[in-house]
Tab-separated table of N, CA and C in Angstrom:
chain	number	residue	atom	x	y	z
A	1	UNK	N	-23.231	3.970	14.891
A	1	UNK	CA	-23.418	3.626	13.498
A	1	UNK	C	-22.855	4.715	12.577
A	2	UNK	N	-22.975	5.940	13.351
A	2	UNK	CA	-22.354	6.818	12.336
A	2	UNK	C	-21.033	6.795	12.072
A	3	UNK	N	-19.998	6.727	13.143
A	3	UNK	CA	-18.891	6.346	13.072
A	3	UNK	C	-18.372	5.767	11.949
A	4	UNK	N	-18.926	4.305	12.310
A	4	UNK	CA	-18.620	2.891	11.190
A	4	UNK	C	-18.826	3.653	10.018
A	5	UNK	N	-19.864	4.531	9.365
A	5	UNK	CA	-19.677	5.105	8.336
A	5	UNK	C	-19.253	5.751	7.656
A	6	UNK	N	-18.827	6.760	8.392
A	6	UNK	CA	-17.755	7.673	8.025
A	6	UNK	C	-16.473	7.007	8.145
A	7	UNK	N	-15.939	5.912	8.702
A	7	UNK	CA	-14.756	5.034	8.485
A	7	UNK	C	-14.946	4.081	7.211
A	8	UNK	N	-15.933	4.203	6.951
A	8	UNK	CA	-16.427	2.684	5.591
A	8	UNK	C	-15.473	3.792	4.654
A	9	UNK	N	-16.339	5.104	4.639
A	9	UNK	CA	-15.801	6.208	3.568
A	9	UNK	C	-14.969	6.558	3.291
A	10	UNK	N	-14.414	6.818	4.259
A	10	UNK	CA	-13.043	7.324	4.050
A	10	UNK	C	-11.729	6.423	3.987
A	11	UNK	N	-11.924	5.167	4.487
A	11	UNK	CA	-11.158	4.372	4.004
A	11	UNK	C	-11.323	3.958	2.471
A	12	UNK	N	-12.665	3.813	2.411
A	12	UNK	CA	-12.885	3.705	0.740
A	12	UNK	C	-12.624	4.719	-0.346
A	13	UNK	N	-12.157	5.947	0.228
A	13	UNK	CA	-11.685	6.977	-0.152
A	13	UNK	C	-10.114	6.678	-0.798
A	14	UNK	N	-9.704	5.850	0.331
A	14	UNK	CA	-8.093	6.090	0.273
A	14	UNK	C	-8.239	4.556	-0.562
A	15	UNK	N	-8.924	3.760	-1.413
A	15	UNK	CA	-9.015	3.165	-1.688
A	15	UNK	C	-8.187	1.337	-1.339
A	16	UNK	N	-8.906	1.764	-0.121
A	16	UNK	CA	-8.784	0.151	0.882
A	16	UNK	C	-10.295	-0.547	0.369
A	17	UNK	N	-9.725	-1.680	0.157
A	17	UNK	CA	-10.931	-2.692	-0.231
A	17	UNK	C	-12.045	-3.236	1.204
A	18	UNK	N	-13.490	-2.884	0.546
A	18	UNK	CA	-14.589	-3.164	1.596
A	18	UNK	C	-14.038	-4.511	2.363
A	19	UNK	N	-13.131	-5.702	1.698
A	19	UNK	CA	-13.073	-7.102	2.586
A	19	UNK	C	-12.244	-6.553	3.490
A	20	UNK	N	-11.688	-5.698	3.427
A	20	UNK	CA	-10.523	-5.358	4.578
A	20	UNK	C	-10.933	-3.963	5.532
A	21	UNK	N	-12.382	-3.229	4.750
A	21	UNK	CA	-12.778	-2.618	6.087
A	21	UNK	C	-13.879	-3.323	6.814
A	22	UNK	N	-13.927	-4.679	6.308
A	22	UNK	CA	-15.286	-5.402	6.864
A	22	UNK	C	-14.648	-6.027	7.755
A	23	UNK	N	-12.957	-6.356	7.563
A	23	UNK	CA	-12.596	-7.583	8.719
A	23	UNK	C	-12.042	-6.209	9.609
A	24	UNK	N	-11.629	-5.335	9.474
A	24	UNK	CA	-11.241	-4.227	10.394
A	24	UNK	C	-12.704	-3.702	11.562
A	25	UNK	N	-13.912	-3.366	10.885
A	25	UNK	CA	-14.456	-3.730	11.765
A	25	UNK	C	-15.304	-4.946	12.249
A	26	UNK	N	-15.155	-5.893	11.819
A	26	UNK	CA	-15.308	-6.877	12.935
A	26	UNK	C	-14.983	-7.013	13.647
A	27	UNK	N	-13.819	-5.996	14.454
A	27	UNK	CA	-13.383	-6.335	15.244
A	27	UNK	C	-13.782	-5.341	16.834
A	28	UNK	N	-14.403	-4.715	15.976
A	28	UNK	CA	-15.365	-4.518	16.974
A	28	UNK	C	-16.549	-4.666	17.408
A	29	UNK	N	-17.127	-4.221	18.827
A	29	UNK	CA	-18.365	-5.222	19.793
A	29	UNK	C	-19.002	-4.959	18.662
A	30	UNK	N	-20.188	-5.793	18.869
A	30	UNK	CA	-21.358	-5.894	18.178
A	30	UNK	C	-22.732	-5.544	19.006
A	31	UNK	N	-22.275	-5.986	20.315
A	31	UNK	CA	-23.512	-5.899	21.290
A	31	UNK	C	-23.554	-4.341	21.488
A	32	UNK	N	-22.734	-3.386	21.630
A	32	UNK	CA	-22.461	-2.214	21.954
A	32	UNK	C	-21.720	-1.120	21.172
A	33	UNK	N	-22.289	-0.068	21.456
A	33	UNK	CA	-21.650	0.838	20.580
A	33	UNK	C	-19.960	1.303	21.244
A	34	UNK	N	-19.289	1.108	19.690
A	34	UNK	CA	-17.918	0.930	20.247
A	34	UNK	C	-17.162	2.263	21.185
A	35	UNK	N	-16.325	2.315	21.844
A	35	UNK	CA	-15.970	3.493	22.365
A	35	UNK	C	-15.139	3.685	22.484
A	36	UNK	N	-14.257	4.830	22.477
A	36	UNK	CA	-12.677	5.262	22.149
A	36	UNK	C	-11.747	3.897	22.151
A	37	UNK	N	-11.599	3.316	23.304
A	37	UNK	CA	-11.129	2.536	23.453
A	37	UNK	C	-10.556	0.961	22.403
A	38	UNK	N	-12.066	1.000	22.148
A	38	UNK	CA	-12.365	-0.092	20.632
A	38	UNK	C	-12.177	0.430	19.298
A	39	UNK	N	-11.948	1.817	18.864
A	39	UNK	CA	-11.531	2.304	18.041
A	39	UNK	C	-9.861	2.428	17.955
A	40	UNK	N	-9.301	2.890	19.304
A	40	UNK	CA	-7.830	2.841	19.526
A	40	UNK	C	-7.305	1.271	18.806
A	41	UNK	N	-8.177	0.548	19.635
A	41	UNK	CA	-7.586	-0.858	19.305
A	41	UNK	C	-7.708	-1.197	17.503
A	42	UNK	N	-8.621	-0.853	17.150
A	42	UNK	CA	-8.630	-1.052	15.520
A	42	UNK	C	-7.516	-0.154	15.032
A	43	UNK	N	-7.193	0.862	15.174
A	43	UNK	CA	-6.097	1.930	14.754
A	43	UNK	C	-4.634	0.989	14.931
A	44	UNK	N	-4.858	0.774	15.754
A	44	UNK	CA	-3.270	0.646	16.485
A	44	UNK	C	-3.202	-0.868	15.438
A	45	UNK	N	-4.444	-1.772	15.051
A	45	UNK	CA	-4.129	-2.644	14.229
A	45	UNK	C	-4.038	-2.396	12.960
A	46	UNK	N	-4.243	-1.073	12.386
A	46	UNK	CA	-4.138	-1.132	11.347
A	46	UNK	C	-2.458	-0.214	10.799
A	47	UNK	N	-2.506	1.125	12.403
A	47	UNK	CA	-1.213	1.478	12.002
A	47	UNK	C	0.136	0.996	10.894
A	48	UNK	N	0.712	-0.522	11.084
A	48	UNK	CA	1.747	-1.028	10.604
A	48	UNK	C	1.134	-0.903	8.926
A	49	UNK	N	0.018	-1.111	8.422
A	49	UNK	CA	-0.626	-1.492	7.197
A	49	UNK	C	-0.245	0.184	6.379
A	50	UNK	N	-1.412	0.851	7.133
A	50	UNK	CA	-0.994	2.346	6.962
A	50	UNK	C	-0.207	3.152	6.758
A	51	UNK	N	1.305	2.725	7.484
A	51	UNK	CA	2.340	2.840	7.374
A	51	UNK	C	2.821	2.264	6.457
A	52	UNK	N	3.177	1.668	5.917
A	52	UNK	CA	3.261	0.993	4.537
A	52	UNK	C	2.914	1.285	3.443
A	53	UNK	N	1.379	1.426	3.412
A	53	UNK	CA	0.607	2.397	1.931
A	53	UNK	C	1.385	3.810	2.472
A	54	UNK	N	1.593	4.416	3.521
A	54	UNK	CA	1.792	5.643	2.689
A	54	UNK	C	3.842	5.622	2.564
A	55	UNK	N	3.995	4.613	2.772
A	55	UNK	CA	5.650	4.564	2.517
A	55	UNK	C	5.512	4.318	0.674
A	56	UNK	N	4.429	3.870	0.408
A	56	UNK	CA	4.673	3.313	-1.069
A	56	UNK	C	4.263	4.357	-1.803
A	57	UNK	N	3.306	4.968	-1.116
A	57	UNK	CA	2.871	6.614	-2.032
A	57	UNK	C	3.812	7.558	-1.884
A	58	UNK	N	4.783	7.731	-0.809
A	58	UNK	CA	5.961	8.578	-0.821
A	58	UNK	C	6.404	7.873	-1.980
A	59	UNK	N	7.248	6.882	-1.847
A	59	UNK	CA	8.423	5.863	-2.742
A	59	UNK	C	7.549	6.872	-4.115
A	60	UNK	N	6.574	6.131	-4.499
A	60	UNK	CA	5.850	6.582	-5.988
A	60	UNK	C	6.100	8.267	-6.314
A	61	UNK	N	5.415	8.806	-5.695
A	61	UNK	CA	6.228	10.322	-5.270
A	61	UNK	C	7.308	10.575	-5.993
A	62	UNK	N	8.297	10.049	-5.024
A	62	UNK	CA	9.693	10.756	-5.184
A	62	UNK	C	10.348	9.833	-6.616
A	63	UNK	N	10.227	8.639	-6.856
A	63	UNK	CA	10.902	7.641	-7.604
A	63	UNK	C	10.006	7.967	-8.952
A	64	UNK	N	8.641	8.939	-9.744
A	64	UNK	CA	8.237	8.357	-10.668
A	64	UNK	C	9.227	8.941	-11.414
A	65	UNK	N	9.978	10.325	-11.691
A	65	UNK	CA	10.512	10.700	-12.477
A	65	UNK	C	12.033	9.657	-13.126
A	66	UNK	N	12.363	8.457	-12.266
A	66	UNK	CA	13.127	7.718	-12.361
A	66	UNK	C	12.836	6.734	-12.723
A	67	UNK	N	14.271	5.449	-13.062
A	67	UNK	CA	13.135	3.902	-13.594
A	67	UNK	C	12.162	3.420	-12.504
A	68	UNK	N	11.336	3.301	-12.998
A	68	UNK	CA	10.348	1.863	-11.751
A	68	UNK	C	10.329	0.747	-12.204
A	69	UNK	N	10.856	0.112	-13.248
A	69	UNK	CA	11.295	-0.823	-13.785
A	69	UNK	C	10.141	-1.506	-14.058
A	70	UNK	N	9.469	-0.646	-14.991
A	70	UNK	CA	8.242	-0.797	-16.408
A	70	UNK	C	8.783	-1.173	-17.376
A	71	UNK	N	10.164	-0.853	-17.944
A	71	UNK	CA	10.422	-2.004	-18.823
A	71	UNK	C	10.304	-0.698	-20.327
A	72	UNK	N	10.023	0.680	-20.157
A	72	UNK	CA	10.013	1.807	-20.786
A	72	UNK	C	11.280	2.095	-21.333
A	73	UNK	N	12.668	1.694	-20.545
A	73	UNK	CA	14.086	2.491	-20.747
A	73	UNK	C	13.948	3.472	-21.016
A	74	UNK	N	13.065	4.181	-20.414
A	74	UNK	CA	13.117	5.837	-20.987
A	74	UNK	C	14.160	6.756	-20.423
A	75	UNK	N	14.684	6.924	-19.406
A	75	UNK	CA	15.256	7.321	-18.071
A	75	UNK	C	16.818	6.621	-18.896
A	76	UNK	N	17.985	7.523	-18.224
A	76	UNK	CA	19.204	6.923	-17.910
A	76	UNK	C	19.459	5.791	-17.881
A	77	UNK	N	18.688	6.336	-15.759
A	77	UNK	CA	19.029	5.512	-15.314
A	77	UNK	C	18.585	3.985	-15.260
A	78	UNK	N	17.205	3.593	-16.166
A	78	UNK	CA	16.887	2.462	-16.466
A	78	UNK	C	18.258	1.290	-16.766
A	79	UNK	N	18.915	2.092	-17.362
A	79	UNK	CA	20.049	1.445	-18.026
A	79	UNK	C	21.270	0.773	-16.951
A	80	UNK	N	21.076	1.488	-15.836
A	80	UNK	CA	22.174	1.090	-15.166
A	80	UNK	C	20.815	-0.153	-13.799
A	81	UNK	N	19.589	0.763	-13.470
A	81	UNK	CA	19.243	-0.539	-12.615
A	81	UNK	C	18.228	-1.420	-13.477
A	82	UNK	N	17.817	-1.575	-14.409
A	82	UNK	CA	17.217	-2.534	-15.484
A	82	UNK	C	17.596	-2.603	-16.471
A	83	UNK	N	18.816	-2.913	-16.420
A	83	UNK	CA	19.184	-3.364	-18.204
A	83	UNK	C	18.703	-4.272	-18.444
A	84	UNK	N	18.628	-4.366	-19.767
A	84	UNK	CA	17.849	-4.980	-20.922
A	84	UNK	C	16.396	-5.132	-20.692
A	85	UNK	N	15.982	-4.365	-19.420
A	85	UNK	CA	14.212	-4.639	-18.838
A	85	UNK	C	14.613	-6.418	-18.382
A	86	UNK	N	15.577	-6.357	-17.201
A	86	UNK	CA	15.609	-7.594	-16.857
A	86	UNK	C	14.544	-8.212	-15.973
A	87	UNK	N	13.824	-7.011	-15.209
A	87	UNK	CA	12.846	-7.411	-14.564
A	87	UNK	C	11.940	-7.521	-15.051
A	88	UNK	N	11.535	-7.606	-16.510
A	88	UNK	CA	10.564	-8.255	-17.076
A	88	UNK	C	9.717	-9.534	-16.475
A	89	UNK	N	11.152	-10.270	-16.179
A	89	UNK	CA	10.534	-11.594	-16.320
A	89	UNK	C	9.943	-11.732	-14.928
A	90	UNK	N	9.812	-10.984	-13.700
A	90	UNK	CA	9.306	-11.179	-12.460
A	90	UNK	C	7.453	-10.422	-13.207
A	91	UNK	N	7.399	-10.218	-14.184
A	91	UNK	CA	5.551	-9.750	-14.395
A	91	UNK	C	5.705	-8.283	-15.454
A	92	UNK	N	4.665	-7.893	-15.669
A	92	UNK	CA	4.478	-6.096	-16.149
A	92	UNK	C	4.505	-5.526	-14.831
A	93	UNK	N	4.720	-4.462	-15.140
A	93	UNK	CA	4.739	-2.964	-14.387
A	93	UNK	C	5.652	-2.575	-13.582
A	94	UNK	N	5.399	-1.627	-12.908
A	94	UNK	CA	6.547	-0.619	-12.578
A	94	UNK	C	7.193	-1.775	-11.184
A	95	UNK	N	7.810	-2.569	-11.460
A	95	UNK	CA	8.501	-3.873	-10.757
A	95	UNK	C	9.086	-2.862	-9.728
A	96	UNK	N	9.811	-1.922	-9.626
A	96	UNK	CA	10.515	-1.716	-8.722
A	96	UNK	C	9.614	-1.064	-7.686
A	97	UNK	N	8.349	-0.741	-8.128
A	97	UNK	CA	7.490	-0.165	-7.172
A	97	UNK	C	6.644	-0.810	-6.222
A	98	UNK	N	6.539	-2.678	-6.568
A	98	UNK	CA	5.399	-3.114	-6.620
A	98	UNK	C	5.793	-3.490	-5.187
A	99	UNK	N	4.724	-3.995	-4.506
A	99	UNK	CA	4.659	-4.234	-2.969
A	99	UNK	C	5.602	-5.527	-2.905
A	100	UNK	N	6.351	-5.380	-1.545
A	100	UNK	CA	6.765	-7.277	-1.483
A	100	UNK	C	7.794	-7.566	-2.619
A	101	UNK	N	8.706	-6.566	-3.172
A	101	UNK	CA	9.410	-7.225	-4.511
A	101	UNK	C	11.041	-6.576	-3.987
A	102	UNK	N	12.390	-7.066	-3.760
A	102	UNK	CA	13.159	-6.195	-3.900
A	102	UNK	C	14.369	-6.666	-5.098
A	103	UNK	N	14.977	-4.918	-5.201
A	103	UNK	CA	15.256	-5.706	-6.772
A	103	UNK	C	16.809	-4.198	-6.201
A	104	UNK	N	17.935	-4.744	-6.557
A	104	UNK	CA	19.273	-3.742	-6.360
A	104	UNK	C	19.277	-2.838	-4.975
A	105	UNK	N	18.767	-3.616	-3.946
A	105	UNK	CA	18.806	-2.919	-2.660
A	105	UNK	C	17.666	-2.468	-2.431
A	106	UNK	N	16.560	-2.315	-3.269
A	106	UNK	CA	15.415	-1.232	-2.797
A	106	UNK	C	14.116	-2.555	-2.791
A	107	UNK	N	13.794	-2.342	-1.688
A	107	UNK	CA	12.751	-3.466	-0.810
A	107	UNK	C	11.822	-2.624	-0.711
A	108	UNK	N	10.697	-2.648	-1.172
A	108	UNK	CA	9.109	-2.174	-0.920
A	108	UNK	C	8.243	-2.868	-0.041
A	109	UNK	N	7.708	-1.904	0.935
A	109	UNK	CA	7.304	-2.460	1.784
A	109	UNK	C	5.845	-3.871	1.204
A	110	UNK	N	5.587	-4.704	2.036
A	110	UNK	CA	4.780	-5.106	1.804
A	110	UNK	C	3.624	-4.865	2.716
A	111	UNK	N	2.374	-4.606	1.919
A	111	UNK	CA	1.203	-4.460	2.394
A	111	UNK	C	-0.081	-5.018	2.019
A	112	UNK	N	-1.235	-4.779	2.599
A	112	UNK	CA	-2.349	-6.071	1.925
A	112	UNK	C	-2.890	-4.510	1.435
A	113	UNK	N	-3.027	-3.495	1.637
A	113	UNK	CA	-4.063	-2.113	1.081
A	113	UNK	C	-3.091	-2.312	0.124
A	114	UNK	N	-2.893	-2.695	-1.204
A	114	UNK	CA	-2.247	-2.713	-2.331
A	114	UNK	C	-3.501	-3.685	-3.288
């Protein structure tokens, strides 16, 4: 039980939503307390996800000083990959950052921890 808790936390830390640490552990026993083994297996399912949030927190990282195609033109280079704030019309916000969207070659990963 302690385990599960200190995983509730710290995933809720990194701000993953409780429905997605509730179906993460469901997936483990219930009758028994889980053991390396049943933890490996939750990891290894969540790896690809993980990998992803932190590809998008690098991307955010390295890309804020540039457009993210908010629609600001503050930057240059807004001008050359969002002119006129063309990506407006796909929603608000930083479009080029957003999960699942690609826009002039640059594909963001998609993930559900978003």
């Amino acid at each position: 039980m302690l385990r599960r808790l200190a995983f509730i936390r710290a995933s809720q830390s990194l701000g993953i939503p409780l429905t997605e640490i509730g179906e993460a552990l469901s997936t483990l026993p219930q009758q028994r307390t889980p053991n390396e083994a049943d933890w490996t297996l939750l990891a290894e399912g969540w790896r690809e996800v993980l990998d992803a949030r932190i590809a998008l927190l690098e991307r955010l990282r390295d890309d804020l000083t540039s457009c993210i195609g908010c629609g600001c033109l503050s930057f240059e280079r807004c001008k050359i990959v969002n002119p006129a704030d063309r990506l407006s019309v796909e929603g608000p916000g930083a479009r080029r950052l957003m999960p699942g969207t690609t826009h002039a070659g640059y594909d963001a990963p998609k993930t559900k921890l978003s």
